[in-house]
Short mmCIF file of C-alpha atoms in Angstrom, two decimals:
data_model
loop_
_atom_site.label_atom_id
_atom_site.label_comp_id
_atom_site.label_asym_id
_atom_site.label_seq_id
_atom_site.Cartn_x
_atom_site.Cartn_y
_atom_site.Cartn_z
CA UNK V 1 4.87 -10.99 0.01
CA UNK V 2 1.28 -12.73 0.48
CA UNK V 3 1.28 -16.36 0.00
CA UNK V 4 -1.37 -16.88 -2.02
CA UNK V 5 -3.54 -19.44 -0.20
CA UNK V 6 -5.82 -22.30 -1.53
CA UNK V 7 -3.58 -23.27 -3.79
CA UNK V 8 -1.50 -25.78 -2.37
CA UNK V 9 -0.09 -28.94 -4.10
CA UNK V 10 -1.78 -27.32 -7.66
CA UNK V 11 -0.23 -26.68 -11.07
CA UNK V 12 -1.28 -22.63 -11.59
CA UNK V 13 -0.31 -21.50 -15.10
CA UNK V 14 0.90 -17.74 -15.41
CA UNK V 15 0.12 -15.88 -18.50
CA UNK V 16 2.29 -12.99 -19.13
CA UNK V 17 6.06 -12.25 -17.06
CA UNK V 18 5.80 -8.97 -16.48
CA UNK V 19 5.32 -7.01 -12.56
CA UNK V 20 2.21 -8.44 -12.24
CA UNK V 21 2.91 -11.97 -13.68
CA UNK V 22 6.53 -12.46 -11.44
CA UNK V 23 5.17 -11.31 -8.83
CA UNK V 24 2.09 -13.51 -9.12
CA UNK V 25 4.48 -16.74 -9.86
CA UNK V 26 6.05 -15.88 -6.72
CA UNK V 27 3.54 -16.00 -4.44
CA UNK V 28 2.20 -18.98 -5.75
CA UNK V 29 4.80 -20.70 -5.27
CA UNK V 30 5.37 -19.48 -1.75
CA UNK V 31 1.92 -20.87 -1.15
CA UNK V 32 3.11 -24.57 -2.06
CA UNK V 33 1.70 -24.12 -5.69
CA UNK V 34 2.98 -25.55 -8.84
CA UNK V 35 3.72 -22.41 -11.10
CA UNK V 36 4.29 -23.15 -15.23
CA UNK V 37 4.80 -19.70 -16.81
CA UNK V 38 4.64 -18.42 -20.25
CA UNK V 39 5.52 -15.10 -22.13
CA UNK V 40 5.86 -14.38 -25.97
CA UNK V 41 8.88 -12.20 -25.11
CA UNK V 42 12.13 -14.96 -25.34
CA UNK V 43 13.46 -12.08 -22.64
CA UNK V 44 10.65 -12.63 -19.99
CA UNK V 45 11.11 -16.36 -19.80
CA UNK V 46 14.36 -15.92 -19.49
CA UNK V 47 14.01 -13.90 -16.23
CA UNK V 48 11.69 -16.36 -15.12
CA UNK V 49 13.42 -19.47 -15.55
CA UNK V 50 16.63 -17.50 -14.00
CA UNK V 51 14.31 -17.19 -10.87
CA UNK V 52 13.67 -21.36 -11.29
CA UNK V 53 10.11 -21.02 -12.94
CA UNK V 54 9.39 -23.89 -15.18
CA UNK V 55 8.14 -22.15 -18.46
CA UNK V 56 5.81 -23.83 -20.96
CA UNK V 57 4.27 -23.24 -24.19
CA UNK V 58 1.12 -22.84 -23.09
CA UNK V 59 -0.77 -22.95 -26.81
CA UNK V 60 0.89 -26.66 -27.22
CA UNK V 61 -1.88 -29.69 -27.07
CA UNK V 62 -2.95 -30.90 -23.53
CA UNK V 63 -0.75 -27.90 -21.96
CA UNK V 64 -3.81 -27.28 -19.71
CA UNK V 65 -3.79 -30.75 -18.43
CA UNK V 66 -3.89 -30.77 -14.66
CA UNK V 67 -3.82 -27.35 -14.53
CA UNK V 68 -6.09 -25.90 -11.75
CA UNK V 69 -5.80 -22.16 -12.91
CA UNK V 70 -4.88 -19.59 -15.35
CA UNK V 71 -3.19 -16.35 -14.06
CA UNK V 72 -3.07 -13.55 -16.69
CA UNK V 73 -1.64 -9.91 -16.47
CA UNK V 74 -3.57 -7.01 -16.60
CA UNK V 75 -2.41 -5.82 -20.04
CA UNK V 76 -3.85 -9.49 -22.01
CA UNK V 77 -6.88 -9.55 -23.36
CA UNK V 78 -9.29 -12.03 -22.56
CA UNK V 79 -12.30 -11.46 -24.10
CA UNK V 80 -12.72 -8.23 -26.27
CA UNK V 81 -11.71 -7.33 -28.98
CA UNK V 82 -10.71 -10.97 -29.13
CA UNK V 83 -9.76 -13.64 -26.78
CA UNK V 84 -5.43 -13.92 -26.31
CA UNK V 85 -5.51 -17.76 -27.78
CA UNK V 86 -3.83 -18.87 -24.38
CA UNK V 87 -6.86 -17.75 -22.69
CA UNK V 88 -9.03 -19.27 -25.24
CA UNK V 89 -7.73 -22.34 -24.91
CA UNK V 90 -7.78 -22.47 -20.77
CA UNK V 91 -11.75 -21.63 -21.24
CA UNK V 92 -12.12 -24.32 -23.73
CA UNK V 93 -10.08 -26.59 -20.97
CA UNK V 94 -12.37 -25.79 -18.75
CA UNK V 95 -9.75 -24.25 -16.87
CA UNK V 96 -10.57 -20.96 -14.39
CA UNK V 97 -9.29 -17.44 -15.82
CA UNK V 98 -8.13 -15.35 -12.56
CA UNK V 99 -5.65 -12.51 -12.24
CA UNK V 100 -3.32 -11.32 -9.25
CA UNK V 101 -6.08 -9.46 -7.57
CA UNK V 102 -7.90 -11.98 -7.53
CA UNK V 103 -5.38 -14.32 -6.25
CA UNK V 104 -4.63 -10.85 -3.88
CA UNK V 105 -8.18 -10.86 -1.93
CA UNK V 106 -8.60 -14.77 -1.80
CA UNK V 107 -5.22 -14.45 0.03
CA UNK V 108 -5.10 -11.47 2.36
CA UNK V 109 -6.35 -12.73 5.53
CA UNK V 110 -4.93 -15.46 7.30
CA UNK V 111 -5.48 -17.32 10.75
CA UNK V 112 -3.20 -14.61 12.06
CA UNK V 113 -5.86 -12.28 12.34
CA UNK V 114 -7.86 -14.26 15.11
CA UNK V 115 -5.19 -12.64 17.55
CA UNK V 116 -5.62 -8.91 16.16
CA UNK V 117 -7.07 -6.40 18.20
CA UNK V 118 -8.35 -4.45 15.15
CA UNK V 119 -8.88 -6.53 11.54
CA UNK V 120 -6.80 -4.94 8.67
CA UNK V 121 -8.89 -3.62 6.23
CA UNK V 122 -8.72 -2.68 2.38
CA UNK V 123 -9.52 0.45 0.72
CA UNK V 124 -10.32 -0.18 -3.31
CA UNK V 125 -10.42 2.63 -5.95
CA UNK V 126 -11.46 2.37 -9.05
CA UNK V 127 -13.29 4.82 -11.85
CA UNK V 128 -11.90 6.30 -15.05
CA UNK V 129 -9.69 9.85 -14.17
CA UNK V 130 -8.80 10.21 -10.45
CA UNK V 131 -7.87 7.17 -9.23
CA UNK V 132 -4.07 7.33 -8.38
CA UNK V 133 -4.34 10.98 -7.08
CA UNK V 134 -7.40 9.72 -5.09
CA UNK V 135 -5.02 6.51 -4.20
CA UNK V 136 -1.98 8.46 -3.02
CA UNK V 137 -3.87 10.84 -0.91
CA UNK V 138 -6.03 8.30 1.03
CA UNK V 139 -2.61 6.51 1.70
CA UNK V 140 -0.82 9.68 2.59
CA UNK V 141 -4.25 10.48 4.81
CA UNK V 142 -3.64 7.42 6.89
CA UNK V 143 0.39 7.91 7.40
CA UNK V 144 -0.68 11.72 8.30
CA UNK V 145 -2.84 10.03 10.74
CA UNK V 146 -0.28 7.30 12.17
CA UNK V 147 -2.20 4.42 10.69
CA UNK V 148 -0.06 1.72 9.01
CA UNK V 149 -1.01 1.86 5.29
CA UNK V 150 0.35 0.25 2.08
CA UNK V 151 -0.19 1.46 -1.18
CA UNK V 152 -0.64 -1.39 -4.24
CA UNK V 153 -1.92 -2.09 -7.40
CA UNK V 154 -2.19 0.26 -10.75
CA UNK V 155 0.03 2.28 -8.56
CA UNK V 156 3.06 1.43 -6.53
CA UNK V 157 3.59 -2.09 -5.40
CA UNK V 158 1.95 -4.85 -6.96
CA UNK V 159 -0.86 -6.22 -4.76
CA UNK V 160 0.97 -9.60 -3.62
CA UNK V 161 4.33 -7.93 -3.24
CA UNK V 162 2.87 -5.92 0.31
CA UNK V 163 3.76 -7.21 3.84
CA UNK V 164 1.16 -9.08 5.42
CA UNK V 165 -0.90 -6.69 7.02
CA UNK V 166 -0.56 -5.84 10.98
CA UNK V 167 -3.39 -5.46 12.90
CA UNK V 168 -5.05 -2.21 12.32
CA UNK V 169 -3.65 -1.68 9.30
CA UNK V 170 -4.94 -0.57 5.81
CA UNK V 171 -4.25 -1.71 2.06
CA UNK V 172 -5.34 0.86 -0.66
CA UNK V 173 -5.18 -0.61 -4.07
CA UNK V 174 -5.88 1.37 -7.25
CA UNK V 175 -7.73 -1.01 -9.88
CA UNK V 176 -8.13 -0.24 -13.44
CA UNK V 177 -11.38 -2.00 -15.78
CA UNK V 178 -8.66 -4.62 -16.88
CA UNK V 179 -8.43 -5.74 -13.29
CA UNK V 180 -11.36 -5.66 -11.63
CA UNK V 181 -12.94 -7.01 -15.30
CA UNK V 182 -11.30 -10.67 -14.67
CA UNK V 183 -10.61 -10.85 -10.92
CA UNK V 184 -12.61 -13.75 -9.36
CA UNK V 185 -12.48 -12.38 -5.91
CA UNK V 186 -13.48 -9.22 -4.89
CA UNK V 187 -14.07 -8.44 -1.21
CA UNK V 188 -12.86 -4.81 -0.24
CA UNK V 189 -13.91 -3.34 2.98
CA UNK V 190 -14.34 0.15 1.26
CA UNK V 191 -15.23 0.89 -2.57
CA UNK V 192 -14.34 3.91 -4.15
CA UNK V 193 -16.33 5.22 -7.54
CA UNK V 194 -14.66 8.37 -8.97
CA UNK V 195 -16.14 8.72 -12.37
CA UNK V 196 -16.83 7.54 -15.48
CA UNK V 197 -15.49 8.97 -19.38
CA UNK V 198 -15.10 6.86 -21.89
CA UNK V 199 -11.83 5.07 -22.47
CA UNK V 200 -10.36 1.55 -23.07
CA UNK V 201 -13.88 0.88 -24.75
CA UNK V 202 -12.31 -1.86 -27.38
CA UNK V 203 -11.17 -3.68 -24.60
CA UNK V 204 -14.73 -3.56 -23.54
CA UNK V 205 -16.68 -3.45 -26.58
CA UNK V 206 -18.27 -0.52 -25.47
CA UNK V 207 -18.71 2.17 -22.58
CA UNK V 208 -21.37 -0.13 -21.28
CA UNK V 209 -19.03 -2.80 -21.01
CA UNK V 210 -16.25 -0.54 -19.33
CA UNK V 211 -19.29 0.69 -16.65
CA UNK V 212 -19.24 -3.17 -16.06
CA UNK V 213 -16.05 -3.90 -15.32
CA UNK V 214 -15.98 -1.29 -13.07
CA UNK V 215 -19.27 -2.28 -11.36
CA UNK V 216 -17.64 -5.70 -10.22
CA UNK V 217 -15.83 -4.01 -7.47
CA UNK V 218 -19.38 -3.00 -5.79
CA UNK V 219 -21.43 -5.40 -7.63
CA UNK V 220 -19.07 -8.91 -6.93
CA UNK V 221 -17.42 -7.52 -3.67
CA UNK V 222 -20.37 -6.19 -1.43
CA UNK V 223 -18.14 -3.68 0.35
CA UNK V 224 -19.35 -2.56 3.84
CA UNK V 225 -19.29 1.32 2.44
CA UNK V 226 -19.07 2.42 -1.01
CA UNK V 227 -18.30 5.88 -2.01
CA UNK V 228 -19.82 6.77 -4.98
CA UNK V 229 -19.02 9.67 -7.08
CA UNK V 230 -22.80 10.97 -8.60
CA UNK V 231 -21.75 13.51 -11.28
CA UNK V 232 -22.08 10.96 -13.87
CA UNK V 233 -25.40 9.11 -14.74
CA UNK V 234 -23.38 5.56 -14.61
CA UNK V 235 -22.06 6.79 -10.93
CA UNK V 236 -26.29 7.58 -9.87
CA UNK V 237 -27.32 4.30 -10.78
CA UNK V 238 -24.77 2.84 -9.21
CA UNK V 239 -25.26 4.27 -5.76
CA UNK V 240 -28.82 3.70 -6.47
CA UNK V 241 -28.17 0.19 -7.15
CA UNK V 242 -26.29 -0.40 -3.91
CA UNK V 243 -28.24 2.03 -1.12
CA UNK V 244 -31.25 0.64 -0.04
CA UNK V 245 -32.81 4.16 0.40
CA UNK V 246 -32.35 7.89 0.62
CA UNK V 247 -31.51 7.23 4.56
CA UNK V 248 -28.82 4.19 4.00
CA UNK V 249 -25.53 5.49 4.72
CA UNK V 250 -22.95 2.40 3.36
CA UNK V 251 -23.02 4.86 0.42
CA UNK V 252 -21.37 8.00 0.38
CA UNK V 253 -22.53 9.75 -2.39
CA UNK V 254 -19.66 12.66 -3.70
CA UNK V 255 -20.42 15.53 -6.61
CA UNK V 256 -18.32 18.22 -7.50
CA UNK V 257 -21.21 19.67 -9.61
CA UNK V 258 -23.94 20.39 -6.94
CA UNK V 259 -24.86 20.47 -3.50
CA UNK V 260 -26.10 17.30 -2.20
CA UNK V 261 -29.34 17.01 -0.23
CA UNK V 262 -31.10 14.69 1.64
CA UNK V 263 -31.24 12.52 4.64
CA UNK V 264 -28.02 9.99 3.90
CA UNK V 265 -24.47 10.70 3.64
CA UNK V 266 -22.75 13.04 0.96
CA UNK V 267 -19.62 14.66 0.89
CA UNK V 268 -19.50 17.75 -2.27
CA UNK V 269 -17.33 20.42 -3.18
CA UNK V 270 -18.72 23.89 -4.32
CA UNK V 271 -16.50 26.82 -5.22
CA UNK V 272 -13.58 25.54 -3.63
CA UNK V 273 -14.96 24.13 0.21
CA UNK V 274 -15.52 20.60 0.72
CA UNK V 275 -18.39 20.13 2.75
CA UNK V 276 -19.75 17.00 4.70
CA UNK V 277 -23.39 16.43 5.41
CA UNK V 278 -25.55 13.32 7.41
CA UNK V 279 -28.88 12.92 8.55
CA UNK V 280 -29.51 16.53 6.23
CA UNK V 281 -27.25 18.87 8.69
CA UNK V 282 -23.51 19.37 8.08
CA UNK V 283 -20.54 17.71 9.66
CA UNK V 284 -17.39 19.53 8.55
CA UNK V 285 -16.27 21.66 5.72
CA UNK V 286 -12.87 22.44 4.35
CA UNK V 287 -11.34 25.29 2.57
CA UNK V 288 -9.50 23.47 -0.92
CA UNK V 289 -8.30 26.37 -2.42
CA UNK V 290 -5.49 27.12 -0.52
CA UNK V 291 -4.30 23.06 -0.91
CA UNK V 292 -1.41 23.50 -3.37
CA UNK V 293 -1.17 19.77 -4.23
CA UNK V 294 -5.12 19.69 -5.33
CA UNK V 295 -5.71 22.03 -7.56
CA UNK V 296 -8.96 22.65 -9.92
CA UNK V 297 -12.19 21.05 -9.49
CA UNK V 298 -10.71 17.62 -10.82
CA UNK V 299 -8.46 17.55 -7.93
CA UNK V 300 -11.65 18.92 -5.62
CA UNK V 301 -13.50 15.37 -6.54
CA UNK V 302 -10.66 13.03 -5.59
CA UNK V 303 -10.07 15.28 -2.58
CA UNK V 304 -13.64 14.51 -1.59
CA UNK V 305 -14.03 10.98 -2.52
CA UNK V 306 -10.49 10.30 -0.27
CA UNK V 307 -12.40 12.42 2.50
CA UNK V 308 -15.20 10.05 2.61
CA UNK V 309 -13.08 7.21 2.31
CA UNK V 310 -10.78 8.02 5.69
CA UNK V 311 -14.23 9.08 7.60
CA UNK V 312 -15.72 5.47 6.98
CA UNK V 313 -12.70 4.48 8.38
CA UNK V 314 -13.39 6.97 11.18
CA UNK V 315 -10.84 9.50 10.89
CA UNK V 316 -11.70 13.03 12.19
CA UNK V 317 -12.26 15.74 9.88
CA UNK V 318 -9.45 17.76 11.22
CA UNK V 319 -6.80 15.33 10.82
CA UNK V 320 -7.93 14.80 6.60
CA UNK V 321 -7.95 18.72 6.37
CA UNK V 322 -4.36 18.68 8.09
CA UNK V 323 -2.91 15.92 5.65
CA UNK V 324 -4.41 17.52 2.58
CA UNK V 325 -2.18 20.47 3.20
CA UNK V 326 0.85 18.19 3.40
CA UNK V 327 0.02 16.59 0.35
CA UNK V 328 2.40 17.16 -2.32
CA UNK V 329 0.44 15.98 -5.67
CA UNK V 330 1.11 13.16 -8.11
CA UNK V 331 4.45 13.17 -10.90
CA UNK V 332 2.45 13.77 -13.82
CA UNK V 333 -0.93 14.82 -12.67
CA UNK V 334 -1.20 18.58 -12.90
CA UNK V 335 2.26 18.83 -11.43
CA UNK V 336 4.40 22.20 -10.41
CA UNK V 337 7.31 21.86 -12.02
CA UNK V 338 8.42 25.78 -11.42
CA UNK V 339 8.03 29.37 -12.23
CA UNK V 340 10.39 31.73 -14.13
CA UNK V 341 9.89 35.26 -15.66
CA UNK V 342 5.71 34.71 -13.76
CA UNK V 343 5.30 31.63 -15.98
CA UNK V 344 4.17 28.64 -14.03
CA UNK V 345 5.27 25.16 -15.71
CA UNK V 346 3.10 22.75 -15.11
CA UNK V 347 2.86 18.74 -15.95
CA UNK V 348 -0.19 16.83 -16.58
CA UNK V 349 1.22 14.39 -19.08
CA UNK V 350 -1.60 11.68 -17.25
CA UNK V 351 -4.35 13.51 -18.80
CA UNK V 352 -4.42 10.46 -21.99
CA UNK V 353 -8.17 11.26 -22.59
CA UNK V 354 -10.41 13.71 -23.47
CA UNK V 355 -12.23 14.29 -20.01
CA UNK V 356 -8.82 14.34 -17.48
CA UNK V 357 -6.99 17.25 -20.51
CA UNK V 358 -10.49 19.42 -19.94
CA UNK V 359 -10.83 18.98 -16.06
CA UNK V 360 -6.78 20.34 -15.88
CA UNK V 361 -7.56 22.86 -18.43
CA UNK V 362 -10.32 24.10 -16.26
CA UNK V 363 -7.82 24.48 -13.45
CA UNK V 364 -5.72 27.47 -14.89
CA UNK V 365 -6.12 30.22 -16.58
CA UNK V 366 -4.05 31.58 -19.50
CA UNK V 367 -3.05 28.57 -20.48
CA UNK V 368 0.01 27.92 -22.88
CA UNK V 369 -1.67 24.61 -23.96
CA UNK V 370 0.38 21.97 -24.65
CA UNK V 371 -0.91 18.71 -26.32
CA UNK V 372 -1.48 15.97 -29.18
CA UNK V 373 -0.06 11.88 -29.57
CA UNK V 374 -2.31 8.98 -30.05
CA UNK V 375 -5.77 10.23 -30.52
CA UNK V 376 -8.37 7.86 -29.02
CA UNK V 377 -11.58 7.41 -30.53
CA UNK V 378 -14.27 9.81 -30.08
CA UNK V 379 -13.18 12.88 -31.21
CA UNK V 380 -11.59 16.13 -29.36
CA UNK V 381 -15.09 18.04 -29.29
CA UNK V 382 -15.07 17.56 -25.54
CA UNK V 383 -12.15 19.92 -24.82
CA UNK V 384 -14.14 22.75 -26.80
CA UNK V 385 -15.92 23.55 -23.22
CA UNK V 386 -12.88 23.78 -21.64
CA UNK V 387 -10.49 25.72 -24.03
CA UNK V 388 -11.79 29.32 -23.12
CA UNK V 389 -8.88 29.96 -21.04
CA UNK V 390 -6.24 28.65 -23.61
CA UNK V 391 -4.54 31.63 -25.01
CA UNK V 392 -2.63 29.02 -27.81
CA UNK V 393 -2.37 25.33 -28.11
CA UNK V 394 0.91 23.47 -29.27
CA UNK V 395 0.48 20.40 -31.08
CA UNK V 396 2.76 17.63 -30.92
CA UNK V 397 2.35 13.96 -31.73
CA UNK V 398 3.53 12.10 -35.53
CA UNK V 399 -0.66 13.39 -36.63
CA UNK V 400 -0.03 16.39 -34.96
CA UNK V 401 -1.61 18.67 -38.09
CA UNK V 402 -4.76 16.80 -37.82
CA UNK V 403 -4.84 17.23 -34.45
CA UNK V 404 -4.73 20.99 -34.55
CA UNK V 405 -7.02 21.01 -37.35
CA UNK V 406 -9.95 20.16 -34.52
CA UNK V 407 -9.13 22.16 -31.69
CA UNK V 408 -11.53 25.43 -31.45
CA UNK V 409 -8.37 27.78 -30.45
CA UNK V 410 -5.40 28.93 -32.50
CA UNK V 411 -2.98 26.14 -32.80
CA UNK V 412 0.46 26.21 -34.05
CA UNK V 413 1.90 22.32 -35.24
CA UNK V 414 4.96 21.49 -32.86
CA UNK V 415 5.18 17.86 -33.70
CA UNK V 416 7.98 17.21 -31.31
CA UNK V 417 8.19 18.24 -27.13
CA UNK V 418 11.63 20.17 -27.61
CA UNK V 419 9.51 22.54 -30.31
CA UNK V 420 6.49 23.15 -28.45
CA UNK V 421 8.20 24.00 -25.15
CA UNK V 422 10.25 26.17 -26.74
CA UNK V 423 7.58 27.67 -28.71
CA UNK V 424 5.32 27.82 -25.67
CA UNK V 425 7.93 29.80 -23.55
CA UNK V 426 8.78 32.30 -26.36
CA UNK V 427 5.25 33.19 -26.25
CA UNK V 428 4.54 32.98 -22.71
CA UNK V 429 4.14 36.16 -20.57
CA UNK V 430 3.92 36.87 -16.72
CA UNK V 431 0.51 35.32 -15.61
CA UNK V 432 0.90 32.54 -18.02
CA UNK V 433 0.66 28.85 -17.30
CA UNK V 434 2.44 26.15 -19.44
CA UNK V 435 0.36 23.16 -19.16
CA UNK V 436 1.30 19.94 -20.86
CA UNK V 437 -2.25 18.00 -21.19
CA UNK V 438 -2.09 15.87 -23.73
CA UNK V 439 -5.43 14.75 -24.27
CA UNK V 440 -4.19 11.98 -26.21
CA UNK V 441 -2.03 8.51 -25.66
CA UNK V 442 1.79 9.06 -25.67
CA UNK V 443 2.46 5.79 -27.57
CA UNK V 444 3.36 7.04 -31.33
CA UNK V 445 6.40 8.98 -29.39
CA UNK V 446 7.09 7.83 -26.37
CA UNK V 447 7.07 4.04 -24.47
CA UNK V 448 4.21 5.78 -21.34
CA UNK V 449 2.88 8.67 -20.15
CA UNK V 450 5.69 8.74 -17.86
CA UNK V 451 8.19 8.89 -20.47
CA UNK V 452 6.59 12.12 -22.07
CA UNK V 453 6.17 13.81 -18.74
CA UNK V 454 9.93 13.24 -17.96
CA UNK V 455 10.62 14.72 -21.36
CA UNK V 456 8.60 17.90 -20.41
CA UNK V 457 10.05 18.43 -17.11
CA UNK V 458 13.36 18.21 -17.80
CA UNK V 459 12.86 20.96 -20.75
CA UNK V 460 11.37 23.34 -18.49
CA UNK V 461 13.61 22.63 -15.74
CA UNK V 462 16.83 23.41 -18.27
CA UNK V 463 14.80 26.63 -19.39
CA UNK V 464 14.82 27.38 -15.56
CA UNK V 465 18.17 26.53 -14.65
CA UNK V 466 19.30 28.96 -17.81
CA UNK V 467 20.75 32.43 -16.24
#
């Protein structure tokens, strides 16, 4: 746990009981805080108060008296599309809004470090697609390399449930726009940019408003190298913003759509090879296309952006190319669940937007397309690109007719997982690939992503357990 620090002797109120929140109460109170908690859920208080948290209704009159903070979870809104009314009425108190990552960087180092031989530092990735691959292969980088490493955030542990860090050692966090948006502390060592596609934009009010959240981490945190992925105009001006010209190299610039020039730092991947180039000559390349846990050009940018993360940490290029081989992929993200008959099953139930379902569908060919739930806004016409190797598409999802209706290939209406698998392998033939990619949120069928990925799996893996 990390104590959070600063906090001593103060009442902290904790908005939402969930990972984030418990774990947030925790450490606040192992930092000589006050905690007062409150959830809507009757269940969630209850946990609480069975771990000795005092909860209190925190939309009563004068419940913000004496408080010195407001903690809120990731998943509460607290300004678009409206203002949760607890949060309202801590701004109108005059009363701080902060989250646990927040709470996370104001609390990581400690006196304890004076006596380190090498300062721990902290790896940060955010962006919109990407981000836990890129996450979990940095992490597994560093254990390939023998480097103590802890994985937290929007993946894994929750960012004040890690061990104090030893000296040497390295905390990667994946953030998401609703935690970098609200976090009032923001200090990573390196800052990681994968892309940007629109998504959560009423949360935002607006892709410009998601860009901004996301721009915090750089903007707010000042990290001593960001890596910057450029294939997007919001990902140019941001390197822009931060480099102080073509020769600064605290930013890594990464594409997976050209070869970089020029006299800084870049790290691109063309027809399958990674390459690294400073000062305009090159400094390693790396063969991707025989890494069986990266696969397709989507998997090509996170596999450069975790490069250039691990070499600003100094790794050698040998050791990265060594650990991407060992790297086994993601549940979920454009992951091998098996082969039967020369069908390859594959899950990429994480691919909840438009942009992540065409960068896996541009990974395969003759694709058994598997897709549909809770269409976000903007439309499908972004997959039209990407759908010429889609040999059929099966729909599923409660609107899964008018999802079909706008997809540019044939389409046959599933509605359920059990029907399109099974409709998917009596079609399939040798060569195939039966790719679940939603392109859509899971939530009219199924609690997460997770949950529908599960569901897939474990109807291919009965298919391929079947004599």
């Amino acid at each position: 746990m990390i104590p959070v620090q600063g906090m001593q002797g103060l009442r902290v109120a904790v908005l939402g009981l969930g990972r984030s929140g418990l774990s947030a109460a925790r450490a606040l109170a192992a930092g000589g805080a006050e905690p007062i908690c409150w959830d809507d859920n009757p269940l969630a208080r209850e946990a609480a108060q069975a771990e000795g948290f005092a909860c209190v209704e925190l939309t009563r009159d004068g419940a913000f008296e004496g408080v010195a903070r407001l903690v809120v979870s990731p998943g509460i809104p607290h300004l678009y599309p409206t203002p949760n009314r607890v949060v309202a009425a801590a701004l109108d108190a005059g009363v701080p809004v902060d989250n646990d990552i927040g709470l996370f960087f104001q609390s990581f180092a400690t006196s304890e470090w004076d006596e380190f031989d090498v300062a721990p530092r902290i790896i940060a990735v955010t962006g919109s697609n990407g981000k836990s691959t890129t996450s979990a292969l940095i992490h597994h980088i560093l254990e390939h390399a023998g480097r103590n490493s802890q994985l937290a955030g929007n993946i894994g542990r929750g960012v004040l449930d890690i061990e104090p860090a030893p000296s040497g050692g390295v905390v990667v966090l994946e953030l998401s726009s609703y935690q970098t948006d609200l976090a009032r502390s923001l200090t990573p060592d390196v800052a990681v940019f994968t892309n940007l596609s629109p998504d959560h934009l009423d949360r935002h009010a607006g892709k410009g408003g998601y860009f901004a959240a996301k721009r915090r981490l750089f903007a707010e945190g000042g990290p001593d190298r960001a890596v910057i992925g450029v294939d997007e105009a919001e990902g140019a001006f941001l390197a822009g913003q931060l480099s102080e010209g073509a020769v600064d190299d605290r930013v890594i610039r990464v594409s997976v759509d050209r070869k970089l020039t020029g006299p800084g730092w870049q790290v691109f991947a063309r027809k399958g090879f990674l390459s690294e180039y400073r000062n305009g000559k090159q400094a390693a390349s790396i063969d991707l296309r025989a890494v069986a846990g990266l696969p397709g050009a989507h998997n090509h940018q996170n596999a450069c952006c975790a490069y250039a993360a691990c070499r600003a940490l100094g790794l050698a290029p040998k050791v990265i190319e060594a650990a991407f081989h060992s790297f086994g992929g993601l549940p979920h993200r454009s992951q091998t669940i098996g082969e039967k008959n020369g069908v390859r099953f594959v899950n990429d139930s994480k691919a909840t937007n438009v942009d992540s379902a065409a960068k896996a569908l541009q990974a395969f060919k003759n694709i058994r397309w598997i897709c549909g739930g809770l269409e976000k806004e903007g439309g499908l016409d972004g997959l039209t690109d990407a759908s010429s190797s889609v040999r059929k598409a099966y729909v599923i999802g409660r609107e899964a007719a008018g999802f079909a209706m706008q997809l540019k290939v044939e389409a046959e209406v599933c509605t359920t997982m059990a029907d399109a698998v099974a409709r998917a392998i009596a079609d399939a033939e040798s060569g195939d690939v039966v790719l679940l990619a939603p392109a859509a949120a899971s939530f009219d069928q199924y609690d997460s992503f997770e949950k529908r990925g599960d569901d897939f799996s474990q109807l291919v893996q009965a298919h391929i357990a079947k004599g």
